[in-house]
CSV table of C-alpha atoms in Angstrom, one decimal:
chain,number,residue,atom,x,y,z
A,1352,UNK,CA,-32.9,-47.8,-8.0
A,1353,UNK,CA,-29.6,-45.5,-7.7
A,1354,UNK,CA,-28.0,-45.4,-4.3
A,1355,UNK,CA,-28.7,-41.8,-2.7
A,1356,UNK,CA,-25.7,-40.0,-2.4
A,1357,UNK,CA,-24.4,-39.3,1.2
A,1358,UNK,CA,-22.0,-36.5,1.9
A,1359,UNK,CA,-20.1,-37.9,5.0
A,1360,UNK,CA,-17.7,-34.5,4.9
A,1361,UNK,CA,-19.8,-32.5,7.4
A,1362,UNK,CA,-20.7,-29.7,5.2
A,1363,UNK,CA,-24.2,-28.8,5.1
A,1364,UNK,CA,-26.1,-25.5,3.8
A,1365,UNK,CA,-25.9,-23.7,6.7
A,1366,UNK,CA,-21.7,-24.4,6.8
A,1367,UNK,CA,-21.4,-23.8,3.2
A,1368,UNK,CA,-22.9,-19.9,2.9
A,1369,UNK,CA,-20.2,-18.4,5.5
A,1370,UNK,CA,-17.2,-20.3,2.9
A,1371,UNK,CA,-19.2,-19.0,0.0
A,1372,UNK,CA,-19.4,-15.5,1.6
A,1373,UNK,CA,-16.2,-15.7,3.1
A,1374,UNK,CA,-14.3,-16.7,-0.7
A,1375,UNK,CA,-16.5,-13.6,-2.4
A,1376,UNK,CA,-14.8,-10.9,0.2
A,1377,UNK,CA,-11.3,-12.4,-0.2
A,1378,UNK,CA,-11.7,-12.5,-3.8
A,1379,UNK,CA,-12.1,-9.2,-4.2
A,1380,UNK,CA,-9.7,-8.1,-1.6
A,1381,UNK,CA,-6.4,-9.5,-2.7
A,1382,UNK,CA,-7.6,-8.6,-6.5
A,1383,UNK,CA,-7.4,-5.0,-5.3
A,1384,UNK,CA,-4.9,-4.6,-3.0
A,1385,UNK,CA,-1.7,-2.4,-4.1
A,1386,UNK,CA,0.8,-1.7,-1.6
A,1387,UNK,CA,0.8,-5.8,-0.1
A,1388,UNK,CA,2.1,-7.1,-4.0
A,1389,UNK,CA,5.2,-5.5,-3.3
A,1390,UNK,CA,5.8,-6.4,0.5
A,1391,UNK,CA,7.7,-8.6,2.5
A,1392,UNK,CA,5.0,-10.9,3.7
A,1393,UNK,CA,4.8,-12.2,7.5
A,1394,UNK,CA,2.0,-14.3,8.3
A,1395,UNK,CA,0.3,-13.3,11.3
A,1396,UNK,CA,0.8,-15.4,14.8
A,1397,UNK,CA,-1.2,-17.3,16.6
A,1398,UNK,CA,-1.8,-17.3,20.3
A,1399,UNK,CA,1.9,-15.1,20.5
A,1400,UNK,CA,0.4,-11.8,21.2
A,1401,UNK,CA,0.0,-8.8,18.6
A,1402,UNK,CA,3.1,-8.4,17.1
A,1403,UNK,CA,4.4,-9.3,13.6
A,1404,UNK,CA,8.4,-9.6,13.5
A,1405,UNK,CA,10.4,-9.4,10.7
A,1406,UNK,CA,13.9,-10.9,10.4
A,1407,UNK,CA,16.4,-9.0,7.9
A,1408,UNK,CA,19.8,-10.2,6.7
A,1409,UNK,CA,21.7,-7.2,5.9
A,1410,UNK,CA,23.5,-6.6,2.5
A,1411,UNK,CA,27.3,-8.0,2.6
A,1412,UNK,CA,30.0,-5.3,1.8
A,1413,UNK,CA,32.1,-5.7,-1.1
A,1414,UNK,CA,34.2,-8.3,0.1
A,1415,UNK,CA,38.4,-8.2,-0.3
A,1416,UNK,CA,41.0,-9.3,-2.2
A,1417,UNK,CA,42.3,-13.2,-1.5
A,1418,UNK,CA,46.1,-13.8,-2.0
A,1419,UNK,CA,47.8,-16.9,-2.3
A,1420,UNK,CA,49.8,-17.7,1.0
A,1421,UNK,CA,47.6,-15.8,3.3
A,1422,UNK,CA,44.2,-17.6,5.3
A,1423,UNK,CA,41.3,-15.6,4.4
A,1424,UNK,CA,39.5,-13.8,7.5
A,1425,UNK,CA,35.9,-13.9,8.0
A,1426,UNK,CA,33.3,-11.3,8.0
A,1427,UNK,CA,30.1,-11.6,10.3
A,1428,UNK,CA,26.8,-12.4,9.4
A,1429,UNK,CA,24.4,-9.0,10.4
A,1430,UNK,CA,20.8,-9.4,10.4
A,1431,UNK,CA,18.4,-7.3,12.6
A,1432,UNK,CA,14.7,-7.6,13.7
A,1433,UNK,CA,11.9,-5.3,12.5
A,1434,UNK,CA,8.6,-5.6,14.5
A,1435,UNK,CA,5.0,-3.7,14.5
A,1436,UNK,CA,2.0,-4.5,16.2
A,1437,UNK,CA,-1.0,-5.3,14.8
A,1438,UNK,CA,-3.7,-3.1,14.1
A,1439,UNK,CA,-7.6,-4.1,13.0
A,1440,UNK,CA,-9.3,-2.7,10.1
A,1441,UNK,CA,-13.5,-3.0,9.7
A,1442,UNK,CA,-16.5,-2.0,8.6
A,1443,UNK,CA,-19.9,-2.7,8.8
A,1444,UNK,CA,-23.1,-2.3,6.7
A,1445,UNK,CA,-27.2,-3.4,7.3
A,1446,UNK,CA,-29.2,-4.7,5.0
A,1447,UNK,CA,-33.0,-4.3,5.6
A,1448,UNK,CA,-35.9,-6.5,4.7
A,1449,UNK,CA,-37.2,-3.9,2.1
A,1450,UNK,CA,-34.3,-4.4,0.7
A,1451,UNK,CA,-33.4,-8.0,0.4
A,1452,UNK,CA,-37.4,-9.0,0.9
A,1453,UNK,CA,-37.3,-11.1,-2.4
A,1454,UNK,CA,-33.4,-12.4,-2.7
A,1455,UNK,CA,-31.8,-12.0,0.6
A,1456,UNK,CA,-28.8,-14.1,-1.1
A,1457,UNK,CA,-27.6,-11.7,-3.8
A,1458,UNK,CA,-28.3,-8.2,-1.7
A,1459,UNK,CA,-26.1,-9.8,0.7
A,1460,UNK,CA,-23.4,-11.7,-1.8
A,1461,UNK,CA,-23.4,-8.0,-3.7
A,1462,UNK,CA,-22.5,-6.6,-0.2
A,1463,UNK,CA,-20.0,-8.9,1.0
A,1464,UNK,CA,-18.4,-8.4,-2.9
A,1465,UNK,CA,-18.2,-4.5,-2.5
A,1466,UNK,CA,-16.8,-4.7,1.4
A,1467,UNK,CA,-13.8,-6.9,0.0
A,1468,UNK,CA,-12.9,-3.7,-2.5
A,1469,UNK,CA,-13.9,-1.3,0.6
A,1470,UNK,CA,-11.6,-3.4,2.8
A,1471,UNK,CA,-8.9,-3.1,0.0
A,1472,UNK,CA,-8.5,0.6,0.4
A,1473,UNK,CA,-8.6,0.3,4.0
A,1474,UNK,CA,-5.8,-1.7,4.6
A,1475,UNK,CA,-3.9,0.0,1.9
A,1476,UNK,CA,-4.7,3.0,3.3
A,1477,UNK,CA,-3.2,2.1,6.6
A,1478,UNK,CA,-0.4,0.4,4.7
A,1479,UNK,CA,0.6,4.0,2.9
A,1480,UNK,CA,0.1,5.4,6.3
A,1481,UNK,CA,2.8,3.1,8.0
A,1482,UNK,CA,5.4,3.4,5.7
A,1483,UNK,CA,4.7,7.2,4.4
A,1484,UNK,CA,4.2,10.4,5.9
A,1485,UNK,CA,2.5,9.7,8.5
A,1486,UNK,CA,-1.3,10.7,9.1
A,1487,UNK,CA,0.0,12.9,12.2
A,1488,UNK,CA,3.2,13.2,10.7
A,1489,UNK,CA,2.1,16.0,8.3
A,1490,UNK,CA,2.5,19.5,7.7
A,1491,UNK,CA,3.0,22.2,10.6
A,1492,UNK,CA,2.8,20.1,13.9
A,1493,UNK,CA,4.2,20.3,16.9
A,1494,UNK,CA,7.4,17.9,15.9
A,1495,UNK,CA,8.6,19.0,12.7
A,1496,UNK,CA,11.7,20.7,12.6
A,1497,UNK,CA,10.9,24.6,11.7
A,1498,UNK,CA,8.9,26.7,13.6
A,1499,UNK,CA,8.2,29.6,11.0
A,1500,UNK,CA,6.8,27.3,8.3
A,1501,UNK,CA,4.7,23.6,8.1
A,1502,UNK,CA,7.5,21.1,7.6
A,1503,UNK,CA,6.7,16.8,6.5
A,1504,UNK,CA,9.1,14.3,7.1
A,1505,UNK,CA,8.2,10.3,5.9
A,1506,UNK,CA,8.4,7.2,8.3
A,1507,UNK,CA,11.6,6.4,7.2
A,1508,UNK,CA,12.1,6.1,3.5
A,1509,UNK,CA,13.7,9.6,2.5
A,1510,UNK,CA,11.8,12.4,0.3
A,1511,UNK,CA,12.9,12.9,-3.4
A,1512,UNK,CA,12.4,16.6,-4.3
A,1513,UNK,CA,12.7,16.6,-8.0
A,1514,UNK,CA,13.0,20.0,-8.9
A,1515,UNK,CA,16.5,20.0,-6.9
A,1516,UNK,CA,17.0,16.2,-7.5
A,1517,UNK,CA,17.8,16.4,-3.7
A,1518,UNK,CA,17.2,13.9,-1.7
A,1519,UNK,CA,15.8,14.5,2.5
A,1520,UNK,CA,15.8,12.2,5.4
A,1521,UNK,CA,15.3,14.1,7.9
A,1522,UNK,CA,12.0,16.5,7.7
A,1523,UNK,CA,11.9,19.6,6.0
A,1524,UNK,CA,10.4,22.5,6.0
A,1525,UNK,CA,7.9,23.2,2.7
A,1526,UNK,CA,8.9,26.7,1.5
A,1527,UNK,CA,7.8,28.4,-1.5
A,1528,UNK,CA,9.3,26.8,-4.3
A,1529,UNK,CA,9.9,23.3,-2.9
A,1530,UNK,CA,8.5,20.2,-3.9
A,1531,UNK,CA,6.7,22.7,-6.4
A,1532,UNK,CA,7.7,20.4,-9.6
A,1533,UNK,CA,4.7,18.5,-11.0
A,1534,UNK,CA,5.9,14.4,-11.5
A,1535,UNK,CA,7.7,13.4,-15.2
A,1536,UNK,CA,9.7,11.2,-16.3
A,1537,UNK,CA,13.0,12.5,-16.0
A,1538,UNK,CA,11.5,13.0,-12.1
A,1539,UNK,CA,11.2,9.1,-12.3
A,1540,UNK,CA,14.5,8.9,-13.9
A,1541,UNK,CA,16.1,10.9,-11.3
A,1542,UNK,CA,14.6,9.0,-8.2
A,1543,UNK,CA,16.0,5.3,-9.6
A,1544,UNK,CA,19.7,6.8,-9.8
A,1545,UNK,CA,19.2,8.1,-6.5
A,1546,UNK,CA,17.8,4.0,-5.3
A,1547,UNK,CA,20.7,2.9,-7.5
A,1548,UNK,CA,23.4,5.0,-5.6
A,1549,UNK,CA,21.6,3.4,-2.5
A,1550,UNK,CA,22.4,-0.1,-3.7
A,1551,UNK,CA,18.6,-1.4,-4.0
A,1552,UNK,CA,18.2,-4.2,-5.2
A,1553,UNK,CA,15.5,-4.4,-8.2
A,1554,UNK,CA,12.9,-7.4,-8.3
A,1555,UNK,CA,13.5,-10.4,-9.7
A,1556,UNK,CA,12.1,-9.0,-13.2
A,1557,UNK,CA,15.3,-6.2,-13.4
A,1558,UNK,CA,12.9,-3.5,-12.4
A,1559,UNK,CA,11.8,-1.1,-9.4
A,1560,UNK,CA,8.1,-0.8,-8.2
A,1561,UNK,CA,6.3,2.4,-7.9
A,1562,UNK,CA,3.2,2.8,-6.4
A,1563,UNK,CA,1.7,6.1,-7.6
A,1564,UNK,CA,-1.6,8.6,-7.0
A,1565,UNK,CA,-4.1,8.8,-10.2
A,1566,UNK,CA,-3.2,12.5,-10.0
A,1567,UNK,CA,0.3,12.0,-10.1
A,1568,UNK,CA,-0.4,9.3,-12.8
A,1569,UNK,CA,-2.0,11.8,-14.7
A,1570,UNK,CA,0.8,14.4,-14.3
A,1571,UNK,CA,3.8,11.5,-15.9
A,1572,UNK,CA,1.0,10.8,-18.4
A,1573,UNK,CA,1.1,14.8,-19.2
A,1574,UNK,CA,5.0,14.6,-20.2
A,1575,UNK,CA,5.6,15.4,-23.4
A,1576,UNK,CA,7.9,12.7,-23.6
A,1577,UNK,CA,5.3,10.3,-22.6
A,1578,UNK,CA,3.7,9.1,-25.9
A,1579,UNK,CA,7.3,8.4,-27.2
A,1580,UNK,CA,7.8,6.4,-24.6
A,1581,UNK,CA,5.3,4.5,-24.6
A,1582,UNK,CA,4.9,4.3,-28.0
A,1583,UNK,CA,8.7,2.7,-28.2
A,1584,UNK,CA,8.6,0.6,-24.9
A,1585,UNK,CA,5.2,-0.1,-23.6
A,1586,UNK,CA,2.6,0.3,-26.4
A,1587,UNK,CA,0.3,-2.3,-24.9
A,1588,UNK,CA,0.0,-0.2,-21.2
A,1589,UNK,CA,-0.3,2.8,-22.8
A,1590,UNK,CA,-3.6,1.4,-24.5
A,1591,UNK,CA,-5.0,0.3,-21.5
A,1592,UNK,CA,-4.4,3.7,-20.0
A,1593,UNK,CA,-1.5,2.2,-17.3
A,1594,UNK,CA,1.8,3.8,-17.0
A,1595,UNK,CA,3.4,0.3,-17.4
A,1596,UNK,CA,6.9,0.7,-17.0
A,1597,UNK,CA,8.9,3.8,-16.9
A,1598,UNK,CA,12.4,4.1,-16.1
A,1599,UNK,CA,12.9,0.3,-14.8
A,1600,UNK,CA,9.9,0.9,-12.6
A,1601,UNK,CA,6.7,-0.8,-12.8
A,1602,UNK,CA,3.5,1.3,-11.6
A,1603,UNK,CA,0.5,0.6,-9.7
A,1604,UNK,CA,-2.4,3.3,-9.2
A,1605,UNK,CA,-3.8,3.8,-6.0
A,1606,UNK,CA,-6.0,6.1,-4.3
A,1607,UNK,CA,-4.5,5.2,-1.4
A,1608,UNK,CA,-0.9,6.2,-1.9
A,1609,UNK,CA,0.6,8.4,-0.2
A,1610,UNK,CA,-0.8,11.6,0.7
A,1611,UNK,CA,-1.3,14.6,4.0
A,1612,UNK,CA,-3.2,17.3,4.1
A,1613,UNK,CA,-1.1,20.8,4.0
A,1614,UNK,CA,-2.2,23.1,6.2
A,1615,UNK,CA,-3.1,26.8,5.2
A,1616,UNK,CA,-0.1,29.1,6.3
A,1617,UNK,CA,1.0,32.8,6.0
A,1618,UNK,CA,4.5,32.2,7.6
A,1619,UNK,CA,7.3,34.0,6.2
A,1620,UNK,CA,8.7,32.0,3.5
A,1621,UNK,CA,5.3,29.9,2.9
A,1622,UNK,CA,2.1,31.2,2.3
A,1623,UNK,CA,-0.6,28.5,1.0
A,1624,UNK,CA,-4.1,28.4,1.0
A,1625,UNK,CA,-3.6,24.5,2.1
A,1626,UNK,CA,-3.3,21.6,-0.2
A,1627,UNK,CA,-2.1,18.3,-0.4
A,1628,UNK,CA,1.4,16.0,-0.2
A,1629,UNK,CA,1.7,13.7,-2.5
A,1630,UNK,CA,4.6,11.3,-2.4
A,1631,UNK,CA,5.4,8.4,-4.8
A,1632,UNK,CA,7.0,4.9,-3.3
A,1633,UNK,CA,9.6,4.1,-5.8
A,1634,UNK,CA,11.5,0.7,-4.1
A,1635,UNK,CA,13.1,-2.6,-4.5
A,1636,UNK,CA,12.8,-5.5,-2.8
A,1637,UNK,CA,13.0,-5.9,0.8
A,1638,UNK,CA,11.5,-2.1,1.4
A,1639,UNK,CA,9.1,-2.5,3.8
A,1640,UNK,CA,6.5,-5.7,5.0
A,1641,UNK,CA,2.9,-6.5,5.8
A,1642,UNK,CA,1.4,-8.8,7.2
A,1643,UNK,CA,0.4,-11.8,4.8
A,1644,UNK,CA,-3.6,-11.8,4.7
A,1645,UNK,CA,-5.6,-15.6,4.3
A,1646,UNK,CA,-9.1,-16.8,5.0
A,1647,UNK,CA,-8.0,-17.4,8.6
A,1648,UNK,CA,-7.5,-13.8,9.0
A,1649,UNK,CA,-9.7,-12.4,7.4
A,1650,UNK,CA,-13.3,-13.3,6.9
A,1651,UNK,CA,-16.9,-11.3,6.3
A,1652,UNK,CA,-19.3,-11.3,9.0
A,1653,UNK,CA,-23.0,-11.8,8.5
A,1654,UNK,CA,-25.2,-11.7,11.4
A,1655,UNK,CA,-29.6,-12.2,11.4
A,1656,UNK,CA,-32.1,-13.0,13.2
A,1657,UNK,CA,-34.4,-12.1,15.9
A,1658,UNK,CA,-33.3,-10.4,19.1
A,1659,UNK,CA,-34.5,-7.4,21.3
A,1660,UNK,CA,-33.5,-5.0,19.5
A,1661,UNK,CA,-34.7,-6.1,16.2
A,1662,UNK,CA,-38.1,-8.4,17.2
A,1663,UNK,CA,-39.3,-8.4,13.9
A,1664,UNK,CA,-35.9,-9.7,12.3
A,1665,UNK,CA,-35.9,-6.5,9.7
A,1666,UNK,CA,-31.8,-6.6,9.3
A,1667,UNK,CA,-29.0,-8.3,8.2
A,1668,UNK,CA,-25.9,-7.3,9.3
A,1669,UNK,CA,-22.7,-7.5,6.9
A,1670,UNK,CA,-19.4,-6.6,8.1
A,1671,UNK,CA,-15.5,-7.6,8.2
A,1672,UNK,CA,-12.8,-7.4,10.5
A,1673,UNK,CA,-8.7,-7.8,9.7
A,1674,UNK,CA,-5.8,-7.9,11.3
A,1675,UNK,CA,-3.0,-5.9,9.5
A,1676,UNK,CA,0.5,-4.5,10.1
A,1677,UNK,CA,2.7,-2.8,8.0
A,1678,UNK,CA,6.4,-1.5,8.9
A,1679,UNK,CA,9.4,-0.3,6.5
A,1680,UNK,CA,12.0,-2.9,7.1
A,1681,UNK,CA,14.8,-1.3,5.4
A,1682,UNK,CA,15.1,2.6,4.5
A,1683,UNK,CA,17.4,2.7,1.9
A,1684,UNK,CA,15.6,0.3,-0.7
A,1685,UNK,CA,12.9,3.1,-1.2
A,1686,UNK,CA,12.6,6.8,-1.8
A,1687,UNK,CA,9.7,8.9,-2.2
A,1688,UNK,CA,9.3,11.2,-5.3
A,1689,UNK,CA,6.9,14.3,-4.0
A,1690,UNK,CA,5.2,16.9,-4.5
A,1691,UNK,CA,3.1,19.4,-3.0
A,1692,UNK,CA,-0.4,20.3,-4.5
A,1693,UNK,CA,-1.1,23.9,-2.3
A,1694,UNK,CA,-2.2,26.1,-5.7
């Protein structure tokens, strides 16, 4: 008779769920995440409190010419520190009885699947939020720069207006007219010369990253230039409905780029019923950082059983917490292409 096997490792039923659970939720939130692809990754501390620091080396200048007698001087060696405290992103969803009364396993892996996509958009969400406009950074508050019309002004990366091809870093006001340009790809064209002129330095494959809303997608899709394009440079995007890359920069969709609500105003010079901000991230490398997410930091929850306040054991709770931070590390590898949806 065959020798039983024995699994001396530890692992038992009971250990081997939470992994399982745990490996379901990541999988489907690093497959979905947008704006962390493109980041300067920092993994998170331990036991050092709750802040994530970045450490920069700064761009050389252009160096001088060496002649032959003299000895040649040296230049220092700048780098600066970036830091931003943590913030933590969750959710948390039941699951009754009723519900999972036949197979409690697949209600609950189904659930712990969908919160890995949910937890997606919330951390990019707070990602666009860090290093864009700013959810109370918006339109007609208390610390934007004109008081007779709503004004938006970014985190740090500067605001493209296309229909100007002017660039702002400071906030400005949104009169009539301004940032009115729907998104194409001379738009696209036009914010890359501008990161060029800011000495950005592309990624490693020659080319920018954008990270764009579906309805400014659809806009650049709307060019008439687009099919040509495409057709010539990026068939194989096209037929899967992706903008590809345009201009030496490489899309992503998101929901969760950038956006603020504009508020309704009748001051003199803008009068809008409200709308939305949309802004594009157009960048190189070494634009902003997140923190780098693992299975140490970030893990699905699933709590049962019998207690006082359910006797009878009728739900299973599902949830996730993570730790996230998100700063722009340097200002003048990015640029925002916008535009302002108040018809």
């Amino acid at each position: 008779m065959a020798d039983l096997y024995t699994d001396s490792s530890g692992a038992t039923i009971t250990t081997m769920i939470p992994s399982y659970y745990d490996r379901v939720f990541l999988e489907r939130l690093m497959a979905n995440l947008v704006y962390q692809k493109f980041a300067v990754k920092k993994t998170l501390p331990r036991n050092e409190g709750a802040t994530v620091v970045w450490h920069q080396l700064l761009n050389p200048g252009a160096g001088y010419e060496l002649n032959e007698t003299g000895t040649p001087g040296t230049s220092a060696v700048s780098t600066r520190k970036v830091s931003a405290t943590i913030s933590w992103r969750a959710d948390l969803r039941n699951v009754t009885t009723r519900v999972s009364a036949t197979a409690v396993n697949p209600v609950v892996k189904e659930v712990a699947d969908s919160l890995g996509y949910g937890a997606a958009l919330n951390i990019d969400n707070y990602i666009s939020d860090q290093i864009g406009f700013g959810s109370a950074a918006s339109t007609g508050l208390a610390n934007a720069s004109s008081t007779k019309f709503p004004s938006a002004f970014t985190q740090g990366f500067p605001l493209f207006e296309a229909n100007r091809a002017s660039t702002f870093w400071a906030a400005i006001g949104l009169q009539n007219g301004l940032f009115s340009t729907v998104a194409t790809i001379a738009h696209v064209r036009k914010a890359v010369t501008e990161l060029k002129k800011l000495d950005a330095m592309p990624y490693d494959d020659g080319n920018y990253r954008g990270i764009v809303h579906p309805t400014v997608s659809d806009h650049i899709r709307a060019d008439s230039n687009f099919a040509t394009w495409m057709a010539y440079t990026n068939r194989s995007a096209m037929e899967r409905g992706r903008l590809g890359v345009i201009e030496r920069v490489l899309f992503e969709e998101s929901s969760q780029a950038m956006t603020v609500p504009v508020l309704s105003s009748t001051y003199s010079g803008y009068v809008s019923g409200g709308g939305s901000l949309y802004g594009t991230l157009i960048c190189g490398k070494g634009a902003y950082g997140v923190t780098k997410l693992s299975g140490e930091d970030a893990k699905v929850n699933i709590v049962s059983g019998r207690d006082k306040s359910d006797p009878l054991d009728q739900r299973t709770y599902v949830g996730y917490k993570v730790p996230v931070a998100a700063k722009i590390l340097n200002p003048s590898a990015g640029i925002i292409l916008t535009w302002l949806d108040d018809s």
